[in-house]
Amino acid sequence: MALLETITSPVALKALPADQLPALAEEIRTFLVAEVSKTGGHLGPNLGVVELTIALHRVFDSPRDTLVFDTGHQSYVHKLLTGRQDFSKLKKKGGLSGYPSRAESEHDVVENSHASTALSWADGIAKGRRLSGEGDRHTVAVIGDGALTGGMAWEAINNIAVDKTLPLVIVVNDNERSYAPTIGGLADHLATLRTTRGYERFLDWGKRSLARTPVVGGAMFETLHGVKKGIKDIVAPQGMFEDLGLKYLGPVDGHDEQALERALSKAKDFGGPVIVHVITQKGRGYQPAIDDDADQFHSVGKINPETGLPFEVGGRIWTDEFNDEMVAIGRDRPDVVALTAAMLIPVGLDGFAAAYPDRVFDVGIAEQHAVTMASGLAYSGLHPVVAVYATFLNRAFDQLLMDCALHRAGVTFILDRAGVTGSDGASHNGMWDMTLTSIVPGLRLAAPRDGEQVRKQLREAVDVSDGPTVIRFPKGDVADPVTAVRAVGDVDVLFENAGDEVDLLVVGVGAFAALAIEAGEKIAAHGRTVRVVDPRWVLPVSDDVVGLARRAKAVAVVEDNLVSGGVGAAVTLALREAGVDVPVHTYGIPKRFLEHASRVQILEELGLTADQVVADLEPKL
């Protein structure tokens, strides 16, 4: 029997002799490559934390001791060591989540896959347990160097550091990367810690040399050791952490399991908050991942495990349209600059960065800073384009509202992976953005229906200088081109089977335009008069949409966003304010968190297919 098969819990792991741990680590890596290559998932991050996760579970007693992973995409090894070894449906409906999940195991705590949160969680858990008289239970936060670029992590450190008896261990998993290489002042500091061993060597030399000096040698060494703080600041600047009041251990080789156990045991016994700085290699043990300069196989689809090459060549995606058009705009508009939060490649700014490197700012996992910095750039006369995943705009709402919109800053926001994304679960669905942005005064939001509209509306957006604009589009292959029949003002008519007056006006939002057309055609086939439109700029609701609704007996809005506070709600309010008394039927995402599954499965479950919309809508007409 393979060693991994015998590890049904952390108790079984603790019982394994130390000399068998290297073999277990090798089995885990082999398992990860074999299984994740079949399903897709976060491969590189997990290959890098095999020994670290083994050591954590051997030193601490999960679930009595709490392990909090930031952001959670490196939790596959943790799942394996806590009895979850069926990866056949990883990230698929009915299978394991790609992140920690309380529904799966008592060993999982934080499901949210938004970065830089683990230290705040851990601070609260540790203090809460101490107040409950459970001060002997330890809390461990595992946070990457990339996640440490987020301001929330430093807010937590500021509070943790003053509590000298808090039983909390912070493990900094330092692989020099978040998605791509970590950048910024913190990254430079960690690089210094990673490479500087001069302090220890200096003291070792001093002790050996001065010990040979008669009478005064010992005293001189004690004096030297007494000024170690000054020396340490020069040759090994871990003083940044110690100045905050945190005990620092490391750097520790993250692939030396026994060294990790020793360091973690010291941290556990210290009696207060400790940082254990661990150096790991993303993609460890799998050469195709190590050779991948872009992201060390941070996340992969189905691949050939022997070569690391994908089995299917992906088609053109929505992000590609944005990527190419940004390069073209950059050539035409030297005032256009771009910002992202540690996601340069995933959001499609790598082309712009290659062409105009001085006009791109990767701020790390710091969306709040990105938005306010963009407002400052706009004030200086530039037009910033801030590109993030739609789910991460949530993190910078206050800055969007008070720093950008209040000051009428001409900033364009690109929201990639908007709507239902599916397999990454509740925290990655970009289903909140139109609800959030709908309440921002002066903000204009476009939802392109295809690649041509991405390009066209991006150019329209960067021409706006008196307030924020938003362009949002989904994950995956770009939609087939949808040609308008005609235009009514700024609204594109995509289908109609009557003259001026119609039984039903269908408003298709963004990528749901094709669904709206299909539903409209099916209803028209049953003898109804129907007009299907794409507003293009969906927020605020245009007078043209109101005018078209005035000439319809009913309106239906189909959107890839929350029904609550979404475009349908905005249309309803706009019609009421204009005195247009027609029923509005809204179809979108209900106000609940969605389980991981494919996008198609989720949309079908929510009733967001043409057949389901028609079946619900027809009896109401």
mmCIF file of C-alpha atoms in Angstrom, residues 144-150 154 172-178 180-196 237 240-241 248 277 279 342 362-365:
data_model
loop_
_atom_site.group_PDB
_atom_site.id
_atom_site.type_symbol
_atom_site.label_atom_id
_atom_site.label_comp_id
_atom_site.label_asym_id
_atom_site.label_seq_id
_atom_site.Cartn_x
_atom_site.Cartn_y
_atom_site.Cartn_z
ATOM 1 C CA GLY A 144 2.317 33.981 0.887
ATOM 2 C CA ASP A 145 4.688 36.820 0.128
ATOM 3 C CA GLY A 146 2.248 37.902 -2.578
ATOM 4 C CA ALA A 147 -0.665 38.137 -0.118
ATOM 5 C CA LEU A 148 1.546 40.166 2.223
ATOM 6 C CA THR A 149 1.434 42.980 -0.332
ATOM 7 C CA GLY A 150 -2.205 43.535 0.669
ATOM 8 C CA TRP A 154 -0.463 44.788 7.602
ATOM 9 C CA VAL A 172 5.256 33.357 5.490
ATOM 10 C CA ASN A 173 5.331 31.043 2.481
ATOM 11 C CA ASP A 174 7.875 32.932 0.413
ATOM 12 C CA ASN A 175 8.130 31.697 -3.176
ATOM 13 C CA GLU A 176 8.709 35.177 -4.643
ATOM 14 C CA ARG A 177 5.306 35.043 -6.336
ATOM 15 C CA SER A 178 1.609 35.652 -6.054
ATOM 16 C CA ALA A 180 3.411 36.243 -11.133
ATOM 17 C CA PRO A 181 6.593 37.452 -9.379
ATOM 18 C CA THR A 182 5.885 39.515 -6.270
ATOM 19 C CA ILE A 183 6.937 43.136 -6.595
ATOM 20 C CA GLY A 184 7.278 46.156 -4.341
ATOM 21 C CA GLY A 185 9.155 47.191 -1.236
ATOM 22 C CA LEU A 186 8.065 44.169 0.795
ATOM 23 C CA ALA A 187 9.224 41.869 -1.982
ATOM 24 C CA ASP A 188 12.631 43.568 -1.945
ATOM 25 C CA HIS A 189 12.811 43.182 1.829
ATOM 26 C CA LEU A 190 11.961 39.485 1.721
ATOM 27 C CA ALA A 191 14.508 39.015 -1.043
ATOM 28 C CA THR A 192 17.136 40.483 1.273
ATOM 29 C CA LEU A 193 16.131 38.141 4.070
ATOM 30 C CA ARG A 194 16.112 35.275 1.610
ATOM 31 C CA THR A 195 19.661 35.866 0.454
ATOM 32 C CA THR A 196 21.414 37.405 3.437
ATOM 33 C CA PRO A 237 17.246 43.184 8.081
ATOM 34 C CA MET A 240 11.523 45.138 10.207
ATOM 35 C CA PHE A 241 9.457 42.378 11.796
ATOM 36 C CA TYR A 248 11.204 36.213 13.654
ATOM 37 C CA HIS A 277 9.822 32.763 7.211
ATOM 38 C CA ILE A 279 11.452 29.689 1.455
ATOM 39 C CA ALA A 342 -0.864 41.326 -9.063
ATOM 40 C CA ASP A 362 1.277 46.510 -10.796
ATOM 41 C CA VAL A 363 0.540 47.465 -7.195
ATOM 42 C CA GLY A 364 0.436 43.952 -5.720
ATOM 43 C CA ILE A 365 -2.665 42.600 -4.019
#
